[in-house]
Coordinates of N, CA and C in Angstrom, one line a residue:
M29 N 146.6 -16.6 -145.5 CA 146.4 -18.0 -146.4 C 146.5 -18.3 -147.7
L30 N 146.9 -18.7 -147.9 CA 146.7 -19.6 -149.4 C 146.7 -20.9 -149.5
I31 N 145.7 -20.5 -151.1 CA 145.3 -22.1 -151.7 C 146.8 -22.5 -152.3
N32 N 147.3 -23.2 -151.6 CA 148.8 -23.8 -152.3 C 148.5 -25.8 -153.6
L33 N 147.3 -26.2 -152.9 CA 147.4 -28.2 -153.8 C 145.6 -27.8 -153.3
T34 N 144.8 -28.5 -154.9 CA 143.4 -28.1 -155.0 C 143.5 -30.2 -155.5
S35 N 142.3 -30.5 -155.6 CA 142.1 -32.1 -156.4 C 141.4 -32.1 -156.6
V36 N 141.7 -33.1 -157.5 CA 140.7 -34.0 -158.6 C 140.4 -35.0 -159.0
L37 N 139.5 -36.2 -158.5 CA 139.2 -37.7 -158.6 C 139.2 -38.0 -159.2
V38 N 140.6 -38.7 -159.7 CA 140.6 -39.7 -161.3 C 140.5 -40.8 -160.7
D39 N 140.0 -41.9 -162.0 CA 139.8 -42.9 -162.1 C 141.0 -43.7 -162.7
D40 N 141.9 -42.9 -163.0 CA 143.0 -43.7 -163.9 C 143.9 -42.4 -163.8
Q41 N 145.3 -42.9 -163.0 CA 146.0 -42.0 -162.6 C 147.0 -41.3 -164.2
D42 N 147.6 -42.7 -165.1 CA 148.2 -42.4 -166.3 C 147.2 -41.5 -167.1
K43 N 146.4 -41.8 -167.3 CA 145.2 -41.4 -168.0 C 144.8 -40.2 -167.6
A44 N 144.8 -39.5 -166.4 CA 144.3 -38.5 -166.0 C 145.6 -37.6 -166.4
L45 N 147.1 -37.8 -166.4 CA 148.0 -37.4 -166.5 C 147.7 -36.8 -168.1
A46 N 147.9 -38.1 -168.9 CA 147.7 -37.9 -170.4 C 147.0 -36.4 -170.9
F47 N 145.7 -36.8 -170.4 CA 144.3 -35.7 -170.5 C 144.8 -34.7 -169.8
Y48 N 145.3 -34.5 -168.7 CA 145.9 -32.8 -167.7 C 147.4 -31.8 -168.8
T49 N 148.4 -32.8 -169.4 CA 149.2 -32.6 -170.1 C 149.2 -32.3 -171.5
E50 N 148.3 -33.4 -171.6 CA 148.2 -33.2 -173.7 C 147.1 -32.5 -174.5
K51 N 146.8 -32.7 -173.8 CA 144.9 -31.8 -173.8 C 144.9 -30.4 -173.5
L52 N 144.8 -30.4 -171.6 CA 144.5 -28.9 -170.9 C 146.1 -28.3 -171.4
G53 N 147.3 -28.6 -171.3 CA 147.6 -28.0 -171.3 C 149.2 -28.2 -170.1
F54 N 148.7 -28.3 -168.9 CA 149.3 -28.4 -167.2 C 150.8 -29.8 -167.8
V55 N 151.5 -29.4 -166.4 CA 152.7 -29.7 -166.6 C 153.2 -29.9 -165.4
T56 N 153.6 -31.3 -165.1 CA 153.8 -31.9 -164.2 C 154.7 -31.5 -163.6
K57 N 154.2 -31.1 -161.6 CA 155.2 -30.1 -160.9 C 155.8 -31.6 -160.3
Q58 N 155.4 -33.0 -159.6 CA 155.1 -33.5 -158.6 C 155.2 -35.4 -159.4
D59 N 155.9 -35.8 -159.8 CA 155.4 -37.3 -159.3 C 156.3 -38.6 -159.3
I60 N 155.8 -38.5 -157.2 CA 156.7 -39.3 -155.7 C 155.3 -41.2 -156.7
P61 N 156.1 -42.1 -156.7 CA 155.8 -43.0 -156.2 C 155.3 -43.4 -154.7
L62 N 153.6 -43.8 -155.2 CA 153.3 -44.3 -153.2 C 152.2 -45.3 -153.2
G63 N 153.0 -46.5 -153.5 CA 152.7 -47.7 -153.6 C 152.1 -47.8 -154.7
E64 N 150.5 -48.6 -154.9 CA 150.2 -48.6 -155.8 C 149.5 -47.3 -156.4
Y65 N 149.7 -46.3 -156.0 CA 149.5 -44.7 -156.5 C 150.8 -44.0 -156.3
R66 N 150.4 -42.8 -157.4 CA 151.4 -41.9 -156.9 C 150.6 -40.6 -156.4
W67 N 151.6 -39.6 -156.3 CA 151.8 -38.4 -155.7 C 152.1 -37.8 -156.6
L68 N 150.8 -36.9 -157.3 CA 151.1 -36.6 -159.0 C 150.1 -34.7 -159.1
T69 N 150.9 -34.6 -159.4 CA 150.2 -32.9 -159.9 C 151.2 -32.1 -160.3
V70 N 150.1 -31.1 -161.2 CA 150.1 -30.9 -162.0 C 150.1 -29.2 -161.9
V71 N 150.0 -28.2 -162.9 CA 150.5 -27.4 -162.7 C 150.1 -26.4 -164.0
S72 N 149.9 -25.0 -163.8 CA 150.0 -23.8 -165.4 C 151.5 -23.7 -165.8
P73 N 151.7 -24.2 -166.8 CA 153.2 -23.8 -167.5 C 153.5 -22.2 -166.8
D74 N 152.3 -21.4 -167.1 CA 152.8 -19.8 -166.6 C 152.8 -19.4 -165.3
R75 N 152.2 -20.6 -164.6 CA 152.5 -20.4 -162.8 C 153.4 -22.1 -162.3
P76 N 153.8 -22.0 -163.0 CA 155.2 -23.2 -161.9 C 155.3 -23.4 -160.9
D77 N 155.2 -22.3 -160.1 CA 155.2 -22.4 -157.9 C 153.5 -22.1 -157.9
G78 N 153.0 -21.9 -158.6 CA 151.4 -21.5 -158.6 C 150.6 -23.0 -157.7
T79 N 149.6 -22.5 -157.8 CA 148.3 -23.8 -157.1 C 148.8 -25.1 -158.2
E80 N 148.7 -26.2 -157.3 CA 149.1 -28.1 -157.6 C 148.2 -28.2 -157.9
L81 N 147.4 -29.0 -158.8 CA 146.2 -29.4 -159.0 C 146.7 -31.8 -158.7
L82 N 146.4 -31.6 -157.7 CA 147.0 -33.5 -157.5 C 146.0 -33.9 -158.0
L83 N 146.2 -35.0 -159.1 CA 145.4 -36.1 -160.0 C 144.4 -37.3 -158.8
E84 N 144.3 -37.3 -157.7 CA 144.1 -38.4 -156.7 C 143.2 -39.5 -156.7
P85 N 143.6 -40.6 -157.1 CA 143.1 -41.9 -157.3 C 141.4 -42.1 -156.5
D86 N 140.7 -42.3 -156.9 CA 138.7 -42.1 -156.8 C 139.0 -43.3 -156.0
Q87 N 139.5 -43.9 -155.4 CA 139.7 -46.0 -155.2 C 138.4 -45.9 -153.6
H88 N 138.6 -44.7 -152.8 CA 137.9 -44.6 -151.5 C 135.8 -44.4 -152.2
P89 N 135.6 -45.3 -151.9 CA 134.0 -46.1 -152.7 C 133.3 -44.6 -152.6
A90 N 133.7 -43.9 -151.2 CA 131.9 -43.3 -151.6 C 132.6 -42.0 -152.9
A91 N 133.8 -41.8 -153.2 CA 134.3 -41.5 -154.3 C 133.4 -41.5 -155.6
G92 N 133.5 -42.5 -155.8 CA 132.4 -43.0 -157.5 C 131.0 -42.7 -157.4
V93 N 130.2 -42.5 -156.6 CA 129.4 -42.2 -156.0 C 128.6 -40.4 -156.3
F94 N 129.8 -39.7 -155.0 CA 129.9 -38.4 -155.4 C 129.9 -38.3 -157.2
K95 N 131.4 -38.7 -157.5 CA 131.5 -38.4 -159.1 C 129.8 -38.5 -159.7
K96 N 130.2 -39.5 -159.6 CA 128.4 -39.8 -160.8 C 127.2 -39.2 -160.6
A97 N 126.8 -39.3 -159.2 CA 126.1 -37.6 -158.8 C 126.0 -36.4 -159.8
L98 N 127.7 -36.3 -159.3 CA 127.7 -34.7 -160.2 C 127.7 -34.7 -161.5
V99 N 128.1 -36.0 -162.3 CA 127.8 -35.6 -163.6 C 126.3 -35.6 -164.2
D100 N 126.2 -36.5 -163.3 CA 124.4 -37.0 -163.4 C 123.2 -35.6 -163.4
D101 N 124.0 -34.5 -162.6 CA 123.4 -33.6 -162.6 C 124.0 -32.6 -163.2
G102 N 125.0 -32.8 -164.1 CA 126.2 -31.5 -164.9 C 126.6 -30.5 -164.4
I103 N 127.0 -30.9 -162.5 CA 127.9 -29.9 -162.1 C 129.2 -30.5 -162.4
P104 N 130.0 -29.4 -162.5 CA 131.0 -29.3 -162.7 C 132.3 -29.9 -161.1
Y105 N 133.0 -30.4 -161.8 CA 134.0 -30.7 -160.1 C 135.0 -29.9 -159.4
T106 N 135.1 -29.0 -160.5 CA 136.0 -27.8 -160.2 C 136.0 -26.7 -161.9
Q107 N 136.8 -25.7 -161.8 CA 137.0 -23.9 -162.5 C 138.4 -23.8 -162.6
F108 N 138.6 -23.8 -164.2 CA 140.0 -23.7 -164.4 C 139.6 -22.2 -165.2
Q109 N 140.3 -21.2 -164.3 CA 140.1 -19.3 -165.6 C 140.9 -20.3 -166.9
V110 N 140.5 -19.4 -168.0 CA 140.7 -19.7 -169.2 C 141.1 -18.2 -169.3
F111 N 141.4 -17.5 -170.6 CA 142.0 -15.8 -170.8 C 140.8 -15.8 -172.2
D112 N 140.9 -16.3 -172.6 CA 140.1 -16.4 -174.5 C 139.4 -18.0 -174.5
I113 N 137.7 -17.8 -173.4 CA 137.1 -19.6 -173.2 C 137.3 -19.6 -175.0
Q114 N 136.3 -18.5 -175.6 CA 137.1 -18.9 -176.7 C 137.5 -19.7 -177.8
Q115 N 138.5 -19.0 -178.0 CA 140.1 -20.2 -178.7 C 140.4 -20.8 -177.7
E116 N 140.4 -21.2 -176.4 CA 140.7 -22.3 -175.3 C 139.2 -23.4 -175.9
Y117 N 137.9 -23.1 -176.7 CA 137.3 -23.9 -176.6 C 137.2 -24.9 -177.8
E118 N 137.6 -23.9 -179.1 CA 138.1 -24.4 -180.3 C 139.5 -25.4 -180.0
R119 N 139.7 -24.9 -179.6 CA 142.0 -25.8 -179.6 C 141.4 -27.2 -178.4
L120 N 140.5 -27.3 -177.8 CA 140.6 -28.1 -177.2 C 138.9 -29.3 -178.3
V121 N 138.3 -29.3 -178.9 CA 137.1 -29.6 -179.5 C 138.5 -30.4 -180.5
A122 N 139.5 -29.0 -181.3 CA 140.5 -29.7 -181.8 C 140.9 -30.9 -182.0
L123 N 141.8 -30.9 -180.4 CA 142.0 -31.7 -179.8 C 141.6 -32.9 -179.4
G124 N 140.2 -33.1 -179.4 CA 139.2 -34.1 -179.5 C 138.6 -34.1 -178.0
V125 N 138.3 -32.9 -177.5 CA 137.5 -33.1 -176.3 C 136.7 -32.6 -176.2
T126 N 135.9 -33.7 -175.6 CA 134.0 -33.7 -175.9 C 133.7 -32.2 -174.6
F127 N 132.6 -31.5 -174.9 CA 132.6 -30.0 -174.3 C 131.0 -31.0 -173.5
T128 N 130.2 -30.3 -172.8 CA 128.9 -30.8 -172.1 C 128.4 -30.0 -172.2
Q129 N 129.2 -28.0 -172.3 CA 128.4 -26.9 -172.4 C 129.3 -25.9 -173.8
P130 N 129.0 -25.5 -174.0 CA 129.8 -24.6 -175.2 C 129.7 -23.4 -174.1
P131 N 131.1 -22.2 -175.3 CA 131.0 -21.1 -174.1 C 129.7 -20.6 -173.8
T132 N 129.4 -20.3 -173.0 CA 127.8 -19.5 -172.5 C 128.1 -18.4 -171.6
E133 N 127.4 -16.9 -171.8 CA 127.8 -16.7 -171.1 C 126.5 -16.5 -170.3
M134 N 127.0 -15.8 -168.6 CA 126.3 -16.3 -167.5 C 126.9 -15.2 -166.7
G135 N 126.4 -14.0 -166.3 CA 126.5 -13.1 -166.6 C 127.4 -12.5 -166.2
P136 N 128.4 -12.3 -165.5 CA 129.7 -11.6 -165.8 C 131.3 -12.6 -166.0
V137 N 130.4 -13.4 -166.4 CA 131.4 -14.3 -166.4 C 130.5 -15.3 -167.5
T138 N 131.9 -16.3 -168.5 CA 131.5 -16.9 -169.3 C 132.2 -18.4 -168.8
T139 N 131.4 -19.5 -169.4 CA 132.1 -20.5 -168.8 C 131.5 -21.6 -170.4
A140 N 132.5 -22.4 -169.8 CA 132.2 -23.5 -170.9 C 132.2 -25.2 -170.0
V141 N 131.5 -26.2 -170.5 CA 131.8 -27.1 -169.2 C 133.0 -28.8 -170.5
L142 N 133.5 -29.1 -170.3 CA 134.0 -30.3 -170.4 C 134.5 -31.6 -169.8
D143 N 134.4 -32.6 -170.4 CA 134.6 -34.0 -169.9 C 135.9 -34.5 -169.4
D144 N 136.5 -35.0 -168.7 CA 138.1 -35.1 -168.7 C 138.3 -36.1 -168.1
T145 N 137.7 -36.8 -168.8 CA 136.8 -38.5 -169.0 C 137.8 -39.3 -167.9
C146 N 138.0 -38.9 -166.9 CA 138.1 -39.2 -166.2 C 137.3 -39.7 -164.8
G147 N 136.0 -39.5 -164.8 CA 135.0 -38.6 -164.0 C 134.4 -37.9 -164.2
N148 N 135.4 -36.8 -164.4 CA 134.3 -35.9 -164.1 C 134.4 -34.2 -165.3
L149 N 133.3 -34.0 -164.5 CA 132.9 -32.4 -165.5 C 133.7 -30.9 -165.2
I150 N 134.2 -30.6 -165.9 CA 134.8 -29.5 -165.5 C 135.2 -27.8 -166.0
Q151 N 134.4 -27.2 -165.3 CA 134.4 -26.2 -165.6 C 135.6 -24.9 -165.8
L152 N 135.6 -24.8 -167.3 CA 136.2 -23.2 -167.7 C 135.7 -22.2 -167.9
A153 N 136.0 -20.7 -167.3 CA 135.8 -19.5 -167.5 C 136.5 -18.5 -167.6
T154 N 135.8 -18.0 -168.1 CA 136.6 -16.5 -168.6 C 135.6 -15.4 -167.9
R155 N 136.2 -14.0 -167.1 CA 135.7 -13.2 -166.9 C 136.5 -11.9 -167.7
P156 N 135.3 -10.9 -167.6 CA 135.7 -9.8 -168.5 C 136.6 -8.9 -168.0

């Protein structure tokens, strides 16, 4: 069994696509109109056939409550692996990305947490 798709709930798909591609560096995999919204996924440019991230609209009433509770408690919605967290942190700060946690060693992993501007905290992680 493989994980081929995961999702992040976003408040605006256009804004999310801009952030996830122009700031984080993902590339669009699928962009299929579905009525008011789109089936909109991005992937790592290093793994174009890898796991897709669905930028899923957060229009369900429970989504807003769920997202706010996570952000209020400082809990990231999901995690992305990076190879050099300090370099990635500096690159993203230079692009105007806001971090709620700078790179911090946590045992065998170093993590940082950013605001994706779509109502989520996202954790970056590097393992030695």
